Amino acid sequence: MNLIVQKFGGSSVRDADRIRNVAGIIADTYKAGNNVIVVLSAQGDTTDDLIDKAHEISPNPSKREMDMLLSTGEQISIALCAMALEQMGIPAVSLAAWQVGIQTNRTYSNARIKRIDRERIQSELDRKKVVLVAGFQGVNRYGDVTTLGRGGSDTSAVALAAAFNADLCQIYTDVDGVYTTDPRIVPNAVKLPEITYDEMLELASQGAQVLHNRSVELAKKYNVNMEVVSSLERKPGTKVKEVANMEKTNIAGVAKDTSIARIALVGLEHTPGVAFRVFSLLGKGNINVDAIIQSIGREGSKDISFTLPRADVSEAVRLLEEQKSTLNFDHITVEDQIAKVSIVGAGMMTTPGVAAKMFEALYDANINIQMINTSEIRVSVLIDQEDADRAVKAVHDRFFGTGE
Ligand code: ASP
Ligand code: MG
């Protein structure tokens, strides 16, 4: 008998019909003789609607109360789905995170899972029940509800799969797998039969929205057998694993991130310790910096530019301006009409010329590159936001053909 964790996203449970559809998939898995743990997200746009509701009351609600509010969305889904299963004659029980014992740290709105108690779920499985667990939520040591950050239900599912040593963790969504790029931008994007954890992690952190990146990190750490599948069509999805197709030379995909901005500090002193002071200040402010470029300016001065999430710009500027006299720079410029386009592929480590091929595609499309940054299996370029979709298409066509 296998243990399977199945996670269904918000669009897969958006209304009664979709919940019945999901219950059907769960019922089939159960009737095939498996133990099933199900993790659900909130229905449709529920989480966004709850955030709007909060802001009707307060511009700046406390994070504890936000988590109390947002965690209700997932509880609606699991209760409704348990009812749908009961209706089909399948024994089921829904459990909130505090009932399971999904223990997290204290950080409201972005909590990390520390431990999962197994007893309650195990005893329900032993009673031959399908166990439905509310995704996205946990409980901290004060017994208060926490949430895991937007998109966190994927992480709930993988954490449960790891804790129960599940044979398979299926992430059901409204797309049928991981594509070489967003099919809405490039219609000839193709579905990948498999992808490595590292590639998936890079794609997820570079803007591909299929999976919560912490879920992939966890899957890699605990070697969870993971797959992304469609809840609407029953066909094979994408397997996420340690090694995929060893001889593969092409890249795995192209990702776009339009939620970033660039800050430049102009006219810094060209003396030791400047970069250290700038970035430790930002680090203490919990601001995650991505690409960094330092250039030498006029008369021994230098400029430092870096990219960061657009949502953090005002806080970063505030911190830097506050220290203007100690950091000793001339002025700050902020550019937020930019985008990052990345290619990702494990084969890059052993195949020369991959970056050049990307740059050539951009050159042929007459797109100017402002910054470049790389990891072992990724090359990212910073470009004007208005060129972003064109760039994704040009680069994708170069690596995967035009499909014609
Ligand atoms: N409902 C939460 C969100 O919208 C968590 C999730 O869907 O994974 O972010
Ligand atoms: Mg999601």
Coordinates of C-alpha atoms and ligand atoms in Angstrom, one line a residue:
M1 CA 0.0 0.0 0.0
N2 CA 1.3 3.4 -1.0
L3 CA 1.0 6.7 0.8
I4 CA 0.3 9.6 -1.6
V5 CA 0.1 13.3 -0.7
Q6 CA -2.1 15.3 -3.1
K7 CA -2.2 19.0 -3.1
F8 CA -4.8 21.0 -5.0
G9 CA -4.4 24.8 -5.7
G10 CA -7.0 27.5 -5.4
S11 CA -8.3 27.3 -9.0
S12 CA -8.8 23.6 -8.7
V13 CA -11.2 24.0 -5.7
R14 CA -12.7 27.3 -6.8
D15 CA -16.4 26.3 -6.7
A16 CA -18.7 23.3 -5.9
D17 CA -18.2 21.6 -9.2
R18 CA -14.4 21.9 -9.0
I19 CA -14.5 20.5 -5.4
R20 CA -16.5 17.5 -6.6
N21 CA -14.0 17.0 -9.4
V22 CA -11.1 17.1 -6.9
A23 CA -13.0 14.7 -4.6
G24 CA -13.3 12.4 -7.6
I25 CA -9.6 12.3 -8.1
I26 CA -9.0 11.7 -4.4
A27 CA -11.7 9.0 -4.3
D28 CA -10.0 7.1 -7.3
T29 CA -6.6 7.3 -5.5
Y30 CA -8.2 6.0 -2.3
K31 CA -10.1 3.2 -4.0
A32 CA -6.9 2.0 -5.8
G33 CA -5.8 1.0 -2.3
N34 CA -3.6 4.0 -1.3
N35 CA -3.4 6.0 1.9
V36 CA -4.2 9.6 0.9
I37 CA -3.2 12.8 2.6
V38 CA -4.7 15.8 0.9
V39 CA -3.6 19.5 1.2
L40 CA -5.9 22.2 -0.1
S41 CA -5.5 25.9 -0.8
A42 CA -8.2 28.5 -0.3
Q43 CA -10.9 28.6 -3.0
G44 CA -10.1 30.8 -6.1
D45 CA -9.2 34.4 -5.0
T46 CA -10.3 33.9 -1.4
T47 CA -6.9 34.9 0.1
D48 CA -6.8 38.1 -2.0
D49 CA -10.4 38.9 -1.0
L50 CA -9.5 38.4 2.7
I51 CA -6.6 40.8 2.4
D52 CA -8.9 43.4 0.8
K53 CA -11.3 42.9 3.7
A54 CA -8.6 43.5 6.2
H55 CA -7.6 46.7 4.5
E56 CA -11.1 48.0 4.6
I57 CA -10.8 47.9 8.3
S58 CA -7.1 48.9 8.9
P59 CA -4.3 50.1 6.6
N60 CA -1.8 48.3 8.7
P61 CA -3.3 45.3 10.5
S62 CA -1.0 43.3 12.8
K63 CA 0.5 40.2 11.3
R64 CA -0.9 37.9 13.9
E65 CA -4.5 39.0 13.1
M66 CA -3.7 38.8 9.4
D67 CA -2.7 35.1 9.8
M68 CA -5.8 34.5 11.9
L69 CA -7.9 35.9 9.0
L70 CA -6.1 34.4 6.0
S71 CA -5.9 30.9 7.5
T72 CA -9.7 30.7 7.3
G73 CA -9.7 30.3 3.5
E74 CA -8.0 26.9 3.6
Q75 CA -10.3 25.7 6.4
I76 CA -13.3 26.3 4.2
S77 CA -11.8 24.2 1.4
I78 CA -10.9 21.2 3.5
A79 CA -14.3 21.1 5.2
L80 CA -16.2 21.4 1.9
C81 CA -14.0 18.7 0.2
A82 CA -14.4 16.3 3.2
M83 CA -18.2 16.8 2.8
A84 CA -17.9 16.0 -1.0
L85 CA -16.0 12.8 -0.1
E86 CA -18.5 11.7 2.5
Q87 CA -21.2 12.3 -0.1
M88 CA -19.4 9.8 -2.3
G89 CA -19.2 7.3 0.5
I90 CA -15.5 7.8 1.2
P91 CA -14.5 8.2 4.9
A92 CA -12.7 11.6 5.3
V93 CA -11.7 14.0 8.0
S94 CA -10.5 17.6 7.7
L95 CA -7.8 18.9 10.0
A96 CA -6.5 22.4 10.6
A97 CA -2.7 22.8 11.2
W98 CA -3.1 23.1 15.0
Q99 CA -5.0 19.9 15.1
V100 CA -2.3 18.1 13.2
G101 CA 0.6 19.8 14.9
I102 CA 2.3 21.5 12.0
Q103 CA 4.7 23.4 14.3
T104 CA 6.3 26.6 12.9
N105 CA 8.5 29.3 14.2
R106 CA 7.0 32.5 15.4
T107 CA 7.2 34.6 12.2
Y108 CA 3.7 35.5 11.4
S109 CA 2.9 35.8 7.6
N110 CA 6.1 34.1 6.6
A111 CA 6.5 31.2 9.1
R112 CA 8.8 28.2 8.6
I113 CA 7.8 24.7 9.5
K114 CA 9.9 23.2 12.3
R115 CA 8.3 19.9 12.9
I116 CA 5.1 17.9 12.0
D117 CA 3.5 15.7 14.7
R118 CA 2.5 12.4 13.1
E119 CA 0.1 10.9 15.6
R120 CA -3.2 12.4 14.7
I121 CA -2.8 12.0 11.0
Q122 CA -1.5 8.4 11.4
S123 CA -4.4 7.4 13.6
E124 CA -6.9 8.7 11.0
L125 CA -5.1 6.9 8.2
D126 CA -5.2 3.7 10.3
R127 CA -8.9 4.2 10.5
K128 CA -8.9 4.1 6.7
K129 CA -9.8 7.8 6.4
V130 CA -8.7 10.3 3.7
V131 CA -7.0 13.1 5.7
L132 CA -7.5 16.6 4.4
V133 CA -5.1 19.1 5.8
A134 CA -5.4 22.9 5.6
G135 CA -2.5 24.2 3.5
F136 CA -0.6 27.4 4.1
Q137 CA -1.0 27.4 7.9
G138 CA 0.9 26.2 11.0
V139 CA 0.9 26.8 14.7
N140 CA 3.6 28.5 16.7
R141 CA 4.8 27.7 20.2
Y142 CA 2.2 30.1 21.7
G143 CA -0.6 28.0 20.0
D144 CA -1.3 30.8 17.6
V145 CA -2.0 30.3 13.9
T146 CA 0.8 31.3 11.5
T147 CA 0.9 31.3 7.7
L148 CA 3.8 30.2 5.5
G149 CA 3.8 33.1 2.9
R150 CA 1.8 33.4 -0.3
G151 CA 1.7 30.2 -2.3
G152 CA 2.7 28.3 0.9
S153 CA 0.3 25.4 0.4
D154 CA 2.8 23.7 -1.9
T155 CA 5.3 23.8 1.0
S156 CA 2.7 22.3 3.4
A157 CA 2.2 19.4 1.0
V158 CA 5.9 18.7 0.6
A159 CA 6.6 19.0 4.3
L160 CA 3.8 16.4 5.0
A161 CA 5.2 14.1 2.3
A162 CA 8.6 14.3 3.9
A163 CA 7.3 13.8 7.4
F164 CA 5.4 10.7 6.4
N165 CA 8.0 9.5 3.9
A166 CA 5.3 9.4 1.2
D167 CA 5.8 7.5 -2.0
L168 CA 4.6 10.4 -4.1
C169 CA 3.7 14.1 -3.6
Q170 CA 1.4 15.3 -6.4
I171 CA 0.8 19.0 -6.9
Y172 CA -2.4 19.5 -8.9
T173 CA -2.9 22.8 -10.6
D174 CA -4.9 24.2 -13.5
V175 CA -1.9 23.8 -15.9
D176 CA -0.7 20.3 -16.8
G177 CA 2.9 20.6 -15.8
V178 CA 6.0 22.7 -16.0
Y179 CA 6.6 24.4 -19.3
T180 CA 9.7 25.6 -21.0
T181 CA 8.2 29.1 -20.5
D182 CA 4.9 30.7 -19.9
P183 CA 2.6 29.4 -22.7
R184 CA 0.6 32.6 -22.5
I185 CA 3.6 34.6 -23.8
V186 CA 5.0 31.9 -26.1
P187 CA 2.3 29.6 -27.5
N188 CA 4.9 27.0 -28.7
A189 CA 6.2 26.5 -25.2
V190 CA 6.5 22.8 -24.4
K191 CA 5.7 20.7 -21.4
L192 CA 8.8 19.2 -19.7
P193 CA 8.3 15.5 -18.8
E194 CA 10.8 16.0 -16.0
I195 CA 13.0 18.6 -14.4
T196 CA 15.7 18.5 -11.6
Y197 CA 15.1 20.0 -8.2
D198 CA 17.8 22.6 -8.9
E199 CA 16.4 23.7 -12.2
M200 CA 12.9 23.9 -10.7
L201 CA 14.2 25.9 -7.8
E202 CA 16.0 28.4 -10.1
L203 CA 12.9 28.7 -12.3
A204 CA 10.6 29.2 -9.3
S205 CA 12.8 31.8 -7.8
Q206 CA 13.2 33.6 -11.2
G207 CA 9.5 34.2 -11.7
A208 CA 8.0 31.0 -12.9
Q209 CA 4.9 30.7 -10.8
V210 CA 4.2 27.0 -10.8
L211 CA 5.6 26.1 -7.4
H212 CA 6.4 27.9 -4.1
N213 CA 10.2 27.9 -4.1
R214 CA 10.5 26.7 -0.5
S215 CA 8.5 23.6 -1.5
V216 CA 11.2 22.7 -4.0
E217 CA 13.9 23.3 -1.5
L218 CA 12.3 21.0 0.9
A219 CA 11.6 18.4 -1.8
K220 CA 15.3 18.4 -2.6
K221 CA 16.4 18.2 1.0
Y222 CA 14.2 15.2 1.8
N223 CA 14.3 13.7 -1.7
V224 CA 10.5 13.8 -2.0
N225 CA 9.2 12.2 -5.2
M226 CA 7.2 15.1 -6.6
E227 CA 5.1 15.7 -9.7
V228 CA 3.1 18.6 -11.1
V229 CA -0.2 17.5 -12.7
S230 CA -3.4 19.0 -13.9
S231 CA -6.6 18.6 -11.9
L232 CA -8.6 19.2 -15.1
E233 CA -7.2 16.7 -17.5
R234 CA -5.9 13.3 -16.6
K235 CA -2.6 13.1 -18.4
P236 CA 1.0 12.9 -17.3
G237 CA 2.5 16.0 -15.8
T238 CA 6.1 17.0 -14.9
K239 CA 8.2 14.9 -12.5
V240 CA 10.6 16.9 -10.3
K241 CA 13.6 14.8 -9.2
E242 CA 17.3 14.8 -8.4
V243 CA 18.6 13.8 -11.8
A244 CA 16.6 14.2 -15.0
N245 CA 17.8 13.0 -18.4
M246 CA 21.5 13.0 -17.9
E247 CA 22.6 13.7 -21.4
K248 CA 20.3 16.6 -21.9
T249 CA 22.1 19.6 -23.4
N250 CA 19.3 22.1 -23.9
I251 CA 18.2 24.4 -21.2
A252 CA 15.1 23.6 -19.1
G253 CA 13.3 26.8 -19.5
V254 CA 13.1 30.6 -19.8
A255 CA 11.6 32.7 -16.9
K256 CA 10.5 36.3 -16.6
D257 CA 10.3 38.4 -13.4
T258 CA 8.7 41.8 -13.6
S259 CA 8.5 42.4 -9.9
I260 CA 12.0 43.8 -9.4
A261 CA 13.6 47.2 -9.4
R262 CA 17.1 48.6 -9.6
I263 CA 18.7 51.1 -7.2
A264 CA 21.9 52.9 -8.0
L265 CA 24.1 54.7 -5.4
V266 CA 26.0 57.3 -7.3
G267 CA 29.2 58.9 -6.3
L268 CA 30.4 56.7 -3.5
E269 CA 33.9 57.0 -2.2
H270 CA 36.4 54.6 -3.8
T271 CA 37.7 53.3 -0.5
P272 CA 37.6 49.8 1.2
G273 CA 34.5 48.8 3.1
V274 CA 31.9 50.8 1.2
A275 CA 30.1 47.7 -0.3
F276 CA 30.2 46.0 3.0
R277 CA 28.5 49.0 4.7
V278 CA 25.9 49.3 2.1
F279 CA 24.9 45.7 2.0
S280 CA 25.1 45.0 5.7
L281 CA 22.7 47.9 6.2
L282 CA 20.3 46.3 3.7
G283 CA 20.8 42.8 5.2
K284 CA 19.9 44.1 8.6
G285 CA 16.8 45.6 7.1
N286 CA 15.9 42.1 5.8
I287 CA 16.2 43.3 2.2
N288 CA 17.2 40.6 -0.3
V289 CA 19.5 41.9 -3.0
D290 CA 20.0 40.1 -6.2
A291 CA 22.4 41.3 -9.0
I292 CA 25.1 43.7 -8.0
I293 CA 27.3 45.8 -10.2
Q294 CA 30.1 48.2 -9.1
S295 CA 31.6 50.6 -11.5
I296 CA 34.3 53.2 -11.2
G297 CA 33.1 56.7 -11.8
R298 CA 34.8 60.0 -12.1
E299 CA 37.7 61.2 -9.9
G300 CA 38.1 58.1 -7.8
S301 CA 34.4 57.8 -7.0
K302 CA 32.3 54.7 -7.7
D303 CA 28.7 53.7 -8.3
I304 CA 27.0 50.6 -7.0
S305 CA 23.8 49.4 -8.5
F306 CA 21.8 46.4 -7.4
T307 CA 18.4 44.8 -8.0
L308 CA 15.8 44.0 -5.3
P309 CA 12.1 43.1 -5.1
R310 CA 10.1 46.2 -6.1
A311 CA 8.0 45.9 -2.9
D312 CA 11.2 46.6 -0.9
V313 CA 12.3 49.8 -2.7
S314 CA 10.9 52.4 -0.4
E315 CA 12.3 50.7 2.7
A316 CA 15.7 50.3 1.0
V317 CA 15.8 54.0 0.0
R318 CA 14.7 55.1 3.4
L319 CA 17.5 53.0 5.1
L320 CA 20.1 54.3 2.6
E321 CA 19.1 58.0 2.9
E322 CA 19.1 57.7 6.7
Q323 CA 22.8 56.8 6.5
K324 CA 23.7 59.2 3.7
S325 CA 26.3 61.0 5.6
T326 CA 28.1 57.8 6.8
L327 CA 27.9 56.0 3.5
N328 CA 28.9 59.3 1.8
F329 CA 27.2 59.0 -1.6
D330 CA 26.1 61.8 -3.9
H331 CA 22.6 60.6 -4.8
I332 CA 20.3 57.6 -5.3
T333 CA 18.4 56.7 -8.5
V334 CA 15.6 54.2 -8.7
E335 CA 14.5 52.4 -11.9
D336 CA 11.4 50.3 -11.6
Q337 CA 10.5 49.8 -15.3
I338 CA 12.8 46.8 -15.6
A339 CA 12.5 43.1 -15.9
K340 CA 14.7 40.1 -15.5
V341 CA 14.7 37.3 -18.0
S342 CA 16.6 34.1 -17.1
I343 CA 17.5 30.8 -18.8
V344 CA 17.9 27.8 -16.5
G345 CA 19.5 24.4 -17.3
A346 CA 21.6 21.8 -15.5
G347 CA 23.3 21.0 -18.8
M348 CA 24.8 24.5 -18.8
M349 CA 27.6 23.4 -16.5
T350 CA 29.1 21.2 -19.2
T351 CA 27.9 22.8 -22.4
P352 CA 29.9 25.9 -23.5
G353 CA 28.3 28.8 -25.4
V354 CA 24.9 28.7 -23.7
A355 CA 25.2 32.3 -22.4
A356 CA 26.5 33.5 -25.8
K357 CA 23.5 32.0 -27.5
M358 CA 21.1 33.9 -25.2
F359 CA 23.0 37.2 -25.7
E360 CA 22.9 36.7 -29.5
A361 CA 19.2 36.1 -29.5
L362 CA 18.7 39.4 -27.6
Y363 CA 21.1 41.2 -29.9
D364 CA 19.2 40.0 -32.9
A365 CA 16.0 41.3 -31.3
N366 CA 17.7 44.6 -30.7
I367 CA 17.2 44.3 -26.9
N368 CA 19.7 46.1 -24.7
I369 CA 21.1 44.3 -21.7
Q370 CA 21.6 46.4 -18.6
M371 CA 23.0 43.9 -16.1
I372 CA 23.9 40.2 -16.2
N373 CA 24.0 37.8 -13.3
T374 CA 24.6 34.1 -13.2
S375 CA 24.6 30.9 -11.1
E376 CA 26.0 27.5 -12.1
I377 CA 22.8 26.6 -13.9
R378 CA 21.3 30.0 -14.7
V379 CA 22.0 33.2 -16.7
S380 CA 19.8 36.2 -16.0
V381 CA 19.7 39.6 -17.8
L382 CA 18.2 42.8 -16.7
I383 CA 16.3 44.6 -19.5
D384 CA 13.6 47.3 -20.0
Q385 CA 10.3 46.0 -18.8
E386 CA 8.6 46.8 -22.1
D387 CA 11.0 44.4 -23.9
A388 CA 10.4 41.6 -21.5
D389 CA 7.8 39.5 -23.4
R390 CA 9.7 40.0 -26.7
A391 CA 12.9 38.9 -25.0
V392 CA 11.3 35.7 -23.6
K393 CA 10.0 34.8 -27.0
A394 CA 13.3 35.6 -28.8
V395 CA 15.4 33.5 -26.3
H396 CA 12.9 30.7 -26.2
D397 CA 12.8 30.5 -30.0
R398 CA 16.6 30.4 -30.1
F399 CA 16.8 27.4 -27.8
F400 CA 13.6 25.5 -28.6
G401 CA 12.8 26.6 -32.2
T402 CA 9.8 28.5 -33.4
G403 CA 7.6 25.5 -33.6
E404 CA 7.0 26.1 -37.3
Ligands
ASP1 N1 -4.1 30.6 -0.2 C1 -2.7 31.0 -0.1 C2 -2.4 32.0 -1.2 O1 -3.2 32.4 -2.0 C3 -1.7 29.8 -0.1 C4 -1.7 29.0 -1.4 O2 -2.6 29.1 -2.2 O3 -0.8 28.3 -1.6 O4 -1.2 32.4 -1.2
MG2 MG 0.3 28.2 -5.9

